[in-house]
Coordinates of C-alpha atoms and ligand atoms in Angstrom, one line a residue:
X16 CA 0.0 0.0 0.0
X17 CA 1.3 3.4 -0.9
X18 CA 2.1 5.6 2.3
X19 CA -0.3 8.7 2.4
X20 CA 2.5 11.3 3.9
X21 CA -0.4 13.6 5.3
X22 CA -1.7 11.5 7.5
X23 CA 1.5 9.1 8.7
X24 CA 2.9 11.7 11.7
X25 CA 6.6 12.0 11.2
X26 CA 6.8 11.8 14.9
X27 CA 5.5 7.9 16.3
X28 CA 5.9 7.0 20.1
X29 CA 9.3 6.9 21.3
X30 CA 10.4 3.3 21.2
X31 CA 8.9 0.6 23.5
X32 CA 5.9 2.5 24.1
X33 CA 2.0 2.4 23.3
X34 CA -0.8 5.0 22.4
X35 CA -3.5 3.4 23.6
X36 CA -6.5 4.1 22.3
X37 CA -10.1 3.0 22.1
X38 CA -11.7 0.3 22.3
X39 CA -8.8 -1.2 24.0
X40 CA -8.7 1.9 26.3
X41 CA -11.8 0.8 27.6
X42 CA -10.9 -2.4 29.0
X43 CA -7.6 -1.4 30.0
X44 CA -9.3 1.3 32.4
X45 CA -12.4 -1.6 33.0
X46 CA -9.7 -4.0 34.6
X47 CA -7.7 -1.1 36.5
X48 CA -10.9 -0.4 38.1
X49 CA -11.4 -3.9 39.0
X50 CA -8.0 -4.4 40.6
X51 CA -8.6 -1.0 42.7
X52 CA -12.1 -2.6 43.7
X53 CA -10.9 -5.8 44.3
X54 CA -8.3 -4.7 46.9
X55 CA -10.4 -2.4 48.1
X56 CA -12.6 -5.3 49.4
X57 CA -9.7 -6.6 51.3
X58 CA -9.2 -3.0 52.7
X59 CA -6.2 -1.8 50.5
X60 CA -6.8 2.1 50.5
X61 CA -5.7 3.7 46.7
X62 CA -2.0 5.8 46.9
X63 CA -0.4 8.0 44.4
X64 CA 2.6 8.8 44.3
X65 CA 5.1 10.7 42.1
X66 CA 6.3 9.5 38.5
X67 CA 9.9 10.6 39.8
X68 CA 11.5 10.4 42.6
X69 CA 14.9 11.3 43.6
X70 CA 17.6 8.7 42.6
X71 CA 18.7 7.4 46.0
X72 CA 14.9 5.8 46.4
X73 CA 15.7 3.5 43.8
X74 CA 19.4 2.8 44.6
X75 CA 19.0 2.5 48.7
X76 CA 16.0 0.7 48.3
X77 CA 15.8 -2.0 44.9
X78 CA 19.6 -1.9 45.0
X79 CA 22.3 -0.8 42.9
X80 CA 23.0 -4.5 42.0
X81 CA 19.9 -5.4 40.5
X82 CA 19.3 -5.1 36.7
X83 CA 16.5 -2.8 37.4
X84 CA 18.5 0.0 39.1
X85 CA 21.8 -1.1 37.3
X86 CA 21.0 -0.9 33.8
X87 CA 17.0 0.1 33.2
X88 CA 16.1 3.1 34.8
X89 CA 15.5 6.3 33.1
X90 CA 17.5 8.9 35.1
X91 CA 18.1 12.7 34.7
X92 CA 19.7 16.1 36.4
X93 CA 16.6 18.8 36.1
X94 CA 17.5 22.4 36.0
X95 CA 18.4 22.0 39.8
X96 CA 21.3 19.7 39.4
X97 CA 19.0 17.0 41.3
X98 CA 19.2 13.6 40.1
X99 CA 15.7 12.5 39.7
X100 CA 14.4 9.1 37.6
X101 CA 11.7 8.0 36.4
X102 CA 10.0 4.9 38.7
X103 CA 10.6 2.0 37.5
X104 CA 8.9 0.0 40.2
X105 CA 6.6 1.1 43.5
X106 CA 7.5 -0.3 45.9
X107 CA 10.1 1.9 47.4
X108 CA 8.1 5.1 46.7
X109 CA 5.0 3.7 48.3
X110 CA 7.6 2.5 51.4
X111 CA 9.3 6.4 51.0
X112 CA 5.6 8.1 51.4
X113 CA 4.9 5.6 54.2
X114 CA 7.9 6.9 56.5
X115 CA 8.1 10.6 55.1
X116 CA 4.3 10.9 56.5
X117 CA 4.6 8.5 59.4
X118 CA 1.5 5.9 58.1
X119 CA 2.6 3.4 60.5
X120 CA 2.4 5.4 63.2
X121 CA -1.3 4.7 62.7
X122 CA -2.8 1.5 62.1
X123 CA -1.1 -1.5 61.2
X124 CA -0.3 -2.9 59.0
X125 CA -0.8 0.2 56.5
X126 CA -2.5 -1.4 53.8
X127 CA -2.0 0.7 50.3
X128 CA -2.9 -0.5 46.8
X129 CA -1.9 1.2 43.5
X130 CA -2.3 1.4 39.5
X131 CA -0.3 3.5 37.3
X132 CA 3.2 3.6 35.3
X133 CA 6.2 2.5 35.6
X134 CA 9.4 2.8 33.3
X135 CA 12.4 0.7 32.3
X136 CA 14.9 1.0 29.6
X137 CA 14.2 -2.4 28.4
X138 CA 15.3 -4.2 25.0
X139 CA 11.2 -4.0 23.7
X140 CA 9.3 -7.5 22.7
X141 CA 5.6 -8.6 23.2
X142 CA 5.2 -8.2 26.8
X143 CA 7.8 -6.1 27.5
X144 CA 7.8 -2.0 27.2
X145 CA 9.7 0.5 28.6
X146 CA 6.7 2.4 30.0
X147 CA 4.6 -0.3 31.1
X148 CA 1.3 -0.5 34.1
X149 CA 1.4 -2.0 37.0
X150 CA -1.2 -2.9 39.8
X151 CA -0.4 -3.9 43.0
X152 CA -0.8 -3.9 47.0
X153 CA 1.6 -3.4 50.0
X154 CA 0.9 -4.3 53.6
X155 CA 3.4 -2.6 55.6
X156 CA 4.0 -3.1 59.7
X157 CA 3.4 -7.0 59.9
X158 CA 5.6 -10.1 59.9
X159 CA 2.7 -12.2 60.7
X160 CA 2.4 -15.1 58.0
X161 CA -1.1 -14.0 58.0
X162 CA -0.5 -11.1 56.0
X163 CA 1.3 -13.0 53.5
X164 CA -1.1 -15.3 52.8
X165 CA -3.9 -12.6 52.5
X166 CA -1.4 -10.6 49.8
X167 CA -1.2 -13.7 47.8
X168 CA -5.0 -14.4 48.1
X169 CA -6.1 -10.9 46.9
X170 CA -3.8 -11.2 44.1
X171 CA -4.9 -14.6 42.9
X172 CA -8.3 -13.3 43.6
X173 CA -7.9 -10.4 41.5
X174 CA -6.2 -12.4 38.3
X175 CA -9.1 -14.7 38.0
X176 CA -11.8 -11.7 38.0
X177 CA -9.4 -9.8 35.3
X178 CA -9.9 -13.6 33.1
X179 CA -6.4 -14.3 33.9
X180 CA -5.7 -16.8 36.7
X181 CA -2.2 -17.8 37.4
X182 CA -0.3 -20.2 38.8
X183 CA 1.3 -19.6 42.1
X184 CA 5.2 -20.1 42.0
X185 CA 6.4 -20.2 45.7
X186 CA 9.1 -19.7 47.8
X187 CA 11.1 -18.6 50.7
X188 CA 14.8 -16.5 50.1
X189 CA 15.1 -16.4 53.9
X190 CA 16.9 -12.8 55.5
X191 CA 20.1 -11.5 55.8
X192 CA 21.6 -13.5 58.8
X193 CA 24.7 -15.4 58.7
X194 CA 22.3 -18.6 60.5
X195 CA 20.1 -17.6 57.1
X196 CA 20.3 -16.2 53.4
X197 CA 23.9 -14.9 54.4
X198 CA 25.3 -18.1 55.2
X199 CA 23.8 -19.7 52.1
X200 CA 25.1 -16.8 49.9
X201 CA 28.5 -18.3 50.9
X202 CA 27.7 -21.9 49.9
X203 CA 26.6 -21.0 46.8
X204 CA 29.3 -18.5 46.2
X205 CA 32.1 -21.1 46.7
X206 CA 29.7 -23.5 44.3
X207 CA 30.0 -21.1 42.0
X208 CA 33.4 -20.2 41.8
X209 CA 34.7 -23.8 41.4
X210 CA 32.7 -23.7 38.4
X211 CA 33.3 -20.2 37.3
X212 CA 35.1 -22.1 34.1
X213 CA 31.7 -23.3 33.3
X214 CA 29.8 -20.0 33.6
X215 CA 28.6 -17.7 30.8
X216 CA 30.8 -14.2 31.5
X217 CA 27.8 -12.2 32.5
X218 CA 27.2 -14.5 35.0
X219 CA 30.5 -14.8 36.7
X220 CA 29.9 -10.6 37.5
X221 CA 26.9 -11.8 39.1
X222 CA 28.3 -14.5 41.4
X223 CA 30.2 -11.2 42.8
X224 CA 27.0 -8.8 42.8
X225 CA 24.1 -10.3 43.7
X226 CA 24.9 -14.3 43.5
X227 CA 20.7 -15.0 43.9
X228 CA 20.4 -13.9 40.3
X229 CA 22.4 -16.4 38.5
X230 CA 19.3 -18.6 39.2
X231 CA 17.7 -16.5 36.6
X232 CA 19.9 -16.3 34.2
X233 CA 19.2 -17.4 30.6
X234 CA 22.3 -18.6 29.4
X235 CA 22.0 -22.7 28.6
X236 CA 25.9 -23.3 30.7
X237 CA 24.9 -21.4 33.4
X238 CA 21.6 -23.1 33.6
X239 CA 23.1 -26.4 33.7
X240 CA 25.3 -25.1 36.7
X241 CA 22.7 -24.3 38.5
X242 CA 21.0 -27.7 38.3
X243 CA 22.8 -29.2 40.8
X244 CA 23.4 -25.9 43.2
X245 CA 22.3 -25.8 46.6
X246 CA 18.7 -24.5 47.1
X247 CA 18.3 -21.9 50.0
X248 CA 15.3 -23.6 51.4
X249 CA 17.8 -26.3 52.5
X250 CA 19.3 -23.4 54.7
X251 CA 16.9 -21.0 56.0
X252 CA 16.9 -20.4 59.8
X253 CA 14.5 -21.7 62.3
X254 CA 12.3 -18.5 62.5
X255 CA 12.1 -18.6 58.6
X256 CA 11.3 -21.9 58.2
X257 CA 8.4 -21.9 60.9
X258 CA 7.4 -18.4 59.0
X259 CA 7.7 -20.2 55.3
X260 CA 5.4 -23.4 57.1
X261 CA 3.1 -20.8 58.4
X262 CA 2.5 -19.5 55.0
X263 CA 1.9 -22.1 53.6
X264 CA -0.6 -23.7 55.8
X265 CA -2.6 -20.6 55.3
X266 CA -2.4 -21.1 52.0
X267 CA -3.6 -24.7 51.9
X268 CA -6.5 -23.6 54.4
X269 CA -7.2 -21.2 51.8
X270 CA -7.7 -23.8 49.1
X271 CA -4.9 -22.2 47.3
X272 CA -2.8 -24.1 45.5
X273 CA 0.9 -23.2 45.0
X274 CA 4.1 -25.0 43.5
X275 CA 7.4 -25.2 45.7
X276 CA 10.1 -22.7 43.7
X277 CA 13.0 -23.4 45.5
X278 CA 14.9 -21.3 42.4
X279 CA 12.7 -18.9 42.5
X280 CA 14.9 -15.6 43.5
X281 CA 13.2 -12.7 42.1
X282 CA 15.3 -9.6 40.6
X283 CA 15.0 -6.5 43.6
X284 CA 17.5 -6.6 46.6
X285 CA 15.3 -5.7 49.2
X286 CA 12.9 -9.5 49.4
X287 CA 13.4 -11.4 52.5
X288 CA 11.3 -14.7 53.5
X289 CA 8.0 -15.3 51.4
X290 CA 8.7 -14.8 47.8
X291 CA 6.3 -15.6 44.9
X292 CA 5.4 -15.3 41.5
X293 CA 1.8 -15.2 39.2
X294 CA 2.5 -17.3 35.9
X295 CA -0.5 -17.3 33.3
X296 CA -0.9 -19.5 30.1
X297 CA -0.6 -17.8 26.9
X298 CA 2.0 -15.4 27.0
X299 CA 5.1 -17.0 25.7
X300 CA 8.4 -16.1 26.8
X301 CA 7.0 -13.0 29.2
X302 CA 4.9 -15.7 31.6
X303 CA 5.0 -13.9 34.5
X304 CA 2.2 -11.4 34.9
X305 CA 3.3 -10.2 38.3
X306 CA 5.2 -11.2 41.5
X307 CA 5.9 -10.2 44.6
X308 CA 7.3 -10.5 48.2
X309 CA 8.2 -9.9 51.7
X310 CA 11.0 -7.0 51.9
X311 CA 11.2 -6.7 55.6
X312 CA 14.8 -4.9 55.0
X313 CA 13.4 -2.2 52.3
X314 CA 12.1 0.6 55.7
X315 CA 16.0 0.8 57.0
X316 CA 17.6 0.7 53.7
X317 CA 15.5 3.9 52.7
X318 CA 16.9 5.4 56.4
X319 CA 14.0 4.4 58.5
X320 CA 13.1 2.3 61.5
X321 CA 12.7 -1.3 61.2
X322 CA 9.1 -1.9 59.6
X323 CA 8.4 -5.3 58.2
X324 CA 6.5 -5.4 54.7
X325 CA 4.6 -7.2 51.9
X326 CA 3.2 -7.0 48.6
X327 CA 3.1 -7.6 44.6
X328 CA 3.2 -5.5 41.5
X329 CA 0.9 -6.9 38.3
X330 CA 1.8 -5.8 34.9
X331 CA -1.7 -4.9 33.6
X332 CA -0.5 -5.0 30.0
X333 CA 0.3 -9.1 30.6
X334 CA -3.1 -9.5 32.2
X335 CA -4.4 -8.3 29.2
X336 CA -2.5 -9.8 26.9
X337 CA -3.3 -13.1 29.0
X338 CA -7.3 -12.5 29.6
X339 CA -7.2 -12.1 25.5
X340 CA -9.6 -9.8 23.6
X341 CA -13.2 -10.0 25.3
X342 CA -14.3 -6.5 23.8
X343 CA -18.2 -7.2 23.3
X344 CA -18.4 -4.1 20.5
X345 CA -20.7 -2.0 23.2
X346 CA -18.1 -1.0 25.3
X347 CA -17.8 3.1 25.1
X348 CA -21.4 3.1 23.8
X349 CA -24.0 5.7 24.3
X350 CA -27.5 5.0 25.3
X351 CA -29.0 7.5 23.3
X352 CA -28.3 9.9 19.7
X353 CA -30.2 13.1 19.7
X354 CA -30.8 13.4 15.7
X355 CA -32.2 16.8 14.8
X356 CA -34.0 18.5 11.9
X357 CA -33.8 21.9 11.3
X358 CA -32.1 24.9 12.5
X359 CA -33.7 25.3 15.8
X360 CA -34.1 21.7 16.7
X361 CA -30.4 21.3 16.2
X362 CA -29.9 24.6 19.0
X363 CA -32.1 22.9 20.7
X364 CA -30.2 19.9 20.3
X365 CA -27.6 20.0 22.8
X366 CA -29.4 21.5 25.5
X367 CA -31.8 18.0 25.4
X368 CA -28.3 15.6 25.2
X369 CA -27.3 17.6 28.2
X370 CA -30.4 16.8 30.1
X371 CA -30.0 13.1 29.7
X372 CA -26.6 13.0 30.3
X373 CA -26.9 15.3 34.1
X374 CA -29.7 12.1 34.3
X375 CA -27.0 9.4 34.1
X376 CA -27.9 8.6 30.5
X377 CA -25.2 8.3 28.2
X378 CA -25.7 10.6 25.5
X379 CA -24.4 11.9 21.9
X380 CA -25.2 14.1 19.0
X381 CA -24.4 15.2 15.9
X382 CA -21.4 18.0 16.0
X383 CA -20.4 18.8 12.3
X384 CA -23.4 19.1 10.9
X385 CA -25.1 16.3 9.2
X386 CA -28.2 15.6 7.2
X387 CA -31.0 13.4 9.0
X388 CA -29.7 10.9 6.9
X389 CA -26.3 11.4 8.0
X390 CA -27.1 11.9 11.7
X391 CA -28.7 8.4 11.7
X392 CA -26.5 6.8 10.1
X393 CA -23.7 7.9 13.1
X394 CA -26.4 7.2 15.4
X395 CA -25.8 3.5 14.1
X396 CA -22.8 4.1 14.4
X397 CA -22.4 5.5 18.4
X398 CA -24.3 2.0 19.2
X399 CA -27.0 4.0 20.9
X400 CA -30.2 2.1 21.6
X401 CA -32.5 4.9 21.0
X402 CA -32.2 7.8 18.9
X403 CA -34.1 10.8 20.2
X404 CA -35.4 13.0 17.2
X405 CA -36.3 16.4 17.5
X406 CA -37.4 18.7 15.1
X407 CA -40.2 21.5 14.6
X408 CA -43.2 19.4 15.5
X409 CA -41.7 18.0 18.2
X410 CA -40.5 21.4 19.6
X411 CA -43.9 22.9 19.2
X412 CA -45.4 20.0 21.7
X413 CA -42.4 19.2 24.0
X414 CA -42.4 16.0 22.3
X415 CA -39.8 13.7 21.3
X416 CA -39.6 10.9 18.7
X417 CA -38.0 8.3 20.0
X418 CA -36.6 5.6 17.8
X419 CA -35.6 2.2 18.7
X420 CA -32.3 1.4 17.1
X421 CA -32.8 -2.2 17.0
X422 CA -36.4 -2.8 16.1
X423 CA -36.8 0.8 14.2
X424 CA -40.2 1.2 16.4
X425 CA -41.1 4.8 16.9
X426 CA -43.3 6.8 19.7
X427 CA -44.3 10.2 20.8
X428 CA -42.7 10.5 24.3
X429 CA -43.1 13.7 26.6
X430 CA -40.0 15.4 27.0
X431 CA -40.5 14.9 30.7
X432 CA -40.9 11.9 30.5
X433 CA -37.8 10.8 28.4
X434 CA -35.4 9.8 30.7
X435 CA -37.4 7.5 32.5
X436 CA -38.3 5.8 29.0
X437 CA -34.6 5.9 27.5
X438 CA -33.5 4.1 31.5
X439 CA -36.0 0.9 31.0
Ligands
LIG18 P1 8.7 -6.8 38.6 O1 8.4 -5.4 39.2 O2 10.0 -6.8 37.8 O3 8.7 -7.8 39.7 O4 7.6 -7.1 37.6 C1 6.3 -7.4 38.0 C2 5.4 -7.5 36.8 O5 5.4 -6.3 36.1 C3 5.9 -8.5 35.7 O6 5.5 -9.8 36.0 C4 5.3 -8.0 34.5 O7 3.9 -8.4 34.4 C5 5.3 -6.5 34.7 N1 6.4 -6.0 34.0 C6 7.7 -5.8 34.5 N2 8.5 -5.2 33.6 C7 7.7 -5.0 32.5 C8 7.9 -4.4 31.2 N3 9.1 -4.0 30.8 N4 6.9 -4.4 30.3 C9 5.7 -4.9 30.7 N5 5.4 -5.4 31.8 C10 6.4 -5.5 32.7

């Protein structure tokens, strides 16, 4: 097809990101909604915080070492010489707005929930953008296994309304004790290095950074390594253990099923004890529409007291791509077209669509000035159910025709009485 120059903007969305525009719009605002509601249920009160944040959040609290804060973020000097970046995850701001206004000196835990962007300088593929949506809940001021289990519950919860349930991938990374993950780190350091010949070379940096991640990694030598290296759930510490048991009877009293991870590490610094993942069908490479996890560390590494915490972050664009396309063609519809005929019906017009919308009825019109013909034709068009024709008759009496769409029947209705007919 021949490019049409006028119409092709010279200027598309910076890579990695989407427009995104009706109907999908729709939907994507229908299941936002839905995860707000859902957590609202469970008494997760909506927070907002900024799309930037000064630089340190990030790098106190995800970590310099992860890949996030190492290599993804989008990070600038303003005019003020500040470094500020762009969040690429929320946890750490929602844990920042927590301290800076003293939340959990009220009632515990403080239980937040959120939707809204994030950004990551990420190599772009289905699934993966570099401004991408995430919802998601935190339960700050508890260690209690309780709380876990209740997190995990509201987010399985909430996949399975959205038309995307997961699998639950569990596990537990223990904390940072030598008796615990610290001790580990150094068995699996020293299994590492004996086999550093075997390593891919981005991997043996990692055994030096943040060793938990070359579970993760992709490359097939490293892989096979890991086979065969020890799994921290044969070296938590009493207290995690009994926590790890805790949470997992809850679970099973729950009727939620979960499959033992013992690999699974996830990417931030901050996770202690109870670590998880969501895994849906039908998405390929990008599986994993959210995770989460307890980061009881995360409140002192942002300079604060020690405050224990849990939560997950969704990526709404997976859940969508997972639920698949359920647009039913009415979504964004009106409930009613005003058509007019003639110039004083069509001043008249607007006045009447505004009446029916202040009435909760979903209303358009005509706005660049089309024939009958024309204006029932985009009536069609709109999806309205009725289309409400007024034109000199019909002003004379305070009447209204009203047309319906689907069976082309037509009656007189009182304008007074015109809401209550266009609501049945
Ligand atoms: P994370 O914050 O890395 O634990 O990611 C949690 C979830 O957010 C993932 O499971 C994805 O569903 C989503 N997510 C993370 N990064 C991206 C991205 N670059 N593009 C789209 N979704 C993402």
């Amino acid at each position: 097809m021949e490019r049409d120059n006028r119409s092709t903007p010279e200027l598309p969305a910076p890579r990695g990101t989407n427009d995104l525009l009706p109907p999908e719009s729709w939907r994507w605002q229908e299941v936002a909604r839905l995860a707000l509601d859902t957590f609202a249920a469970a008494g997760y009160a909506p927070v907002d915080t900024p799309m930037f944040e000064h630089t340190e959040v990030f790098e106190r609290g995800v970590g310099s070492t992860s890949e996030v804060v190492g290599k993804q973020m989008y990070t600038f000097t303003d005019r003020g010489g500040r470094s500020l970046t762009l969040r690429p995850e929320l946890t750490a701001p929602v844990m920042r707005a927590v301290l800076g206004h003293n939340l959990h000196r009220g009632r515990l835990p403080v239980k937040l929930a959120y939707a809204g962007p994030l950004f990551r300088q990420e190599r772009p593929q289905k699934g993966r953008y570099r401004q991408f949506s995430q919802v998601g809940i935190e339960a700050i001021g508890s260690s209690d296994h309780l709380v876990d289990a209740e997190v995990i519950e509201v987010g399985m919860r909430f996949l399975e309304r959205a038309g995307a349930p997961a699998r639950l991938l569990l596990n537990s990374i223990g904390h940072l004790d030598p008796s615990c993950r610290t001790g580990y780190l150094k068995l699996l350091v020293e299994y590492l290095d004996e086999r550093a010949a075997l390593l891919a070379p981005v991997d043996i940096e990692r055994v030096d950074t943040n060793p938990l991640r070359t579970f993760d990694s992709k490359e097939p030598n490293t892989i096979d390594v890991m086979r065969d290296a020890p799994l921290i759930t044969d070296h938590l510490c009493n207290d995690c253990r009994r926590h790890f048991d805790a949470v997992r009877s809850s679970l099973e009293d729950l009727g939620i099923a979960y499959v033992l991870q013992p690999r699974l590490v996830r990417g931030l610094d901050y996770y202690t004890r109870t670590a998880f993942e969501f895994v849906a069908g039908g998405l390929g490479s990008q599986n994993a529409v959210g995770g989460g996890g307890r980061y009881d560390g995360l409140a002192e590494s942002l300079g604060g007291e020690p405050l224990p915490g849990i939560g997950f972050a969704l990526g709404l664009d997976r859940i969508l791509l997972a639920a698949g396309d359920e647009d039913d063609g009415r979504r964004g519809s009106v409930t009613a077209y005003v058509v007019t005929v003639g110039e004083a019906a069509r001043r008249a017009g607007l006045a009447l669509a505004t009446r029916l919308r202040a009435a909760g009825v979903a209303t358009d019109l005509d706005l660049i000035g089309r024939s009958m013909k024309g204006q029932m034709k985009d009536a069609g068009r709109s999806g309205a159910k009725w289309a409400v024709i007024l034109g000199d008759d019909e002003l004379a009496s305070n009447r209204v025709t009203l047309r319906d769409m689907e069976s082309g029947e037509q009656s007189a209705v009182a304008v007074e009485e015109l809401e209550e007919r266009v609501r049945r």
